[in-house]
PDB file of C-alpha atoms in Angstrom:
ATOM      1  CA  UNK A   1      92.200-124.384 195.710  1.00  0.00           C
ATOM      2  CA  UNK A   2      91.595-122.640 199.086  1.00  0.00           C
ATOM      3  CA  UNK A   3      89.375-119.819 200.490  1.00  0.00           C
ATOM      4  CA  UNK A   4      92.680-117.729 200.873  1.00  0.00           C
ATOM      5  CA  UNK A   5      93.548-118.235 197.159  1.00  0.00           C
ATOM      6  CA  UNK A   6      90.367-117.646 195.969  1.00  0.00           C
ATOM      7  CA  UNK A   7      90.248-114.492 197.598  1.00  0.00           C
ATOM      8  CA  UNK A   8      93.818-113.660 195.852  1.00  0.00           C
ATOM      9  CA  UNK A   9      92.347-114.691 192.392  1.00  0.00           C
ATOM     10  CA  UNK A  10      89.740-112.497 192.620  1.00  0.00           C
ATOM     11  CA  UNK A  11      91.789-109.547 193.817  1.00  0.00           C
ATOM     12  CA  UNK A  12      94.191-110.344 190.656  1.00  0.00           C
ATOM     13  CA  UNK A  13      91.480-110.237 188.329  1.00  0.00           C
ATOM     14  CA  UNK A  14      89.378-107.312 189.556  1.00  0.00           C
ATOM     15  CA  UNK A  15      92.534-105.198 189.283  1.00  0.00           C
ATOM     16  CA  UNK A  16      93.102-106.493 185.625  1.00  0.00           C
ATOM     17  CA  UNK A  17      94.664-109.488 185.374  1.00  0.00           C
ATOM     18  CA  UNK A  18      93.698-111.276 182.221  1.00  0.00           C
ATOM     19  CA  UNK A  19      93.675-114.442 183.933  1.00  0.00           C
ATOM     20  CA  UNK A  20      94.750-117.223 186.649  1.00  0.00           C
ATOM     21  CA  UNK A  21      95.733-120.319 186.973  1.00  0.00           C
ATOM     22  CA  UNK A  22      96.479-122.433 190.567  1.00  0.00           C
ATOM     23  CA  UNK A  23      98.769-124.807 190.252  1.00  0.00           C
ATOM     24  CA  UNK A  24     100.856-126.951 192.854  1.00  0.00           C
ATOM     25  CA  UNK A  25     100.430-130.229 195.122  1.00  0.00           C
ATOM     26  CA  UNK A  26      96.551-129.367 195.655  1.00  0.00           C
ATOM     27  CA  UNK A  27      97.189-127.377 199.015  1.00  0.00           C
ATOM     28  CA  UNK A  28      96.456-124.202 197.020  1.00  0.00           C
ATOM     29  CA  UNK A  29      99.313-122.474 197.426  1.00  0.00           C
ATOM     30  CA  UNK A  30     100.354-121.446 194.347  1.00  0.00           C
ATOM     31  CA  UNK A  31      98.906-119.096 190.925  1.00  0.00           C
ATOM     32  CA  UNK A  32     100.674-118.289 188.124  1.00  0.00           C
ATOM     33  CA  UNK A  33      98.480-114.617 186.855  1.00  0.00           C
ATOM     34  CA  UNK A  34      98.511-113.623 182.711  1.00  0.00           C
ATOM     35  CA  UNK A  35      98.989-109.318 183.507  1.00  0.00           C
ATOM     36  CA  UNK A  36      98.904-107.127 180.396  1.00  0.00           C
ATOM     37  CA  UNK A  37     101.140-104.495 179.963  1.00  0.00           C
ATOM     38  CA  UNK A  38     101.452-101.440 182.178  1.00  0.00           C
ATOM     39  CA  UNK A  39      99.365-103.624 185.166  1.00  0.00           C
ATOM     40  CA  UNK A  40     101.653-105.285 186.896  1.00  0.00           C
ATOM     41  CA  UNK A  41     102.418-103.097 189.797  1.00  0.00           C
ATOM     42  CA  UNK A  42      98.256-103.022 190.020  1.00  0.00           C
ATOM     43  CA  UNK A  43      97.964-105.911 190.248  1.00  0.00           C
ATOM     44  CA  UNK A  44     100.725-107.097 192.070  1.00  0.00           C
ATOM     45  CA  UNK A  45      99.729-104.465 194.930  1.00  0.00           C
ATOM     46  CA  UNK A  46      96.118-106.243 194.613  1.00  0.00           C
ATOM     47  CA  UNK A  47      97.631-109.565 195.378  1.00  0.00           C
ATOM     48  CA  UNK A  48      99.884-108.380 198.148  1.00  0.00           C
ATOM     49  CA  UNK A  49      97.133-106.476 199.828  1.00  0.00           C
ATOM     50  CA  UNK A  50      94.961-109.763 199.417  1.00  0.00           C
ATOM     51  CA  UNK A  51      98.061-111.713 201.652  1.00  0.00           C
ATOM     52  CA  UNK A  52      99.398-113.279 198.415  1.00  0.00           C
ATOM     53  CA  UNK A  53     103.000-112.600 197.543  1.00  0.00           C
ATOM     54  CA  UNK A  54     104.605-111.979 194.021  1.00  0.00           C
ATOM     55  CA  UNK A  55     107.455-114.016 192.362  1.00  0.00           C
ATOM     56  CA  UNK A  56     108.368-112.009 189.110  1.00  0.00           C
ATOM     57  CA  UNK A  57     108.412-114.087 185.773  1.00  0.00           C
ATOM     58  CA  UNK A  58     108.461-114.141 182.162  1.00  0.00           C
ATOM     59  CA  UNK A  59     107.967-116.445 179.304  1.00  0.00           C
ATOM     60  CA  UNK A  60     111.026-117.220 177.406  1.00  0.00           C
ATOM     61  CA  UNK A  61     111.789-119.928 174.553  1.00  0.00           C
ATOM     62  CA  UNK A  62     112.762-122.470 176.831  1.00  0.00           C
ATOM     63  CA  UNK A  63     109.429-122.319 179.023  1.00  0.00           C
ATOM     64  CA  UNK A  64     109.131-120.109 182.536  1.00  0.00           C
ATOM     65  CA  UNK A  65     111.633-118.214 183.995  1.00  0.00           C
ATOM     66  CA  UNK A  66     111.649-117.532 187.747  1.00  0.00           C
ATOM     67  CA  UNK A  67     113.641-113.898 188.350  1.00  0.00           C
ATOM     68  CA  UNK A  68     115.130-113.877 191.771  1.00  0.00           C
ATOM     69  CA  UNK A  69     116.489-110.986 193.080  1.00  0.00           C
TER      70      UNK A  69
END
């Protein structure tokens, strides 16, 4: 983990998110958040104004699904 993501984690959570998880190479630069229903833009706004950036996903059968746009 980092300072920076810590910081991101914390802004994630205080605005709702159930949970977090970092995950990568160990440069923490990555987090996969758990966001219940009707948070997302919350939180996501949280994260963004924390200097973290959002990649939309969703579970599906097959594992994790990354939605580009």
């Amino acid at each position: 983990s980092s300072p920076e993501l810590e910081s991101i984690l914390s802004a994630a959570c205080g605005a709702g998110a159930y949970s977090a998880k970092a995950c990568g190479a160990g440069g923490g630069g990555c987090m996969i958040v758990a966001v219940p229903g009707g948070k997302r833009q919350a939180i996501g706004n949280a994260i963004e104004e924390a200097g973290g950036s959002v990649l939309d996903y969703h579970l599906v059968d097959d594992g994790l699904e990354l939605l580009f746009e």
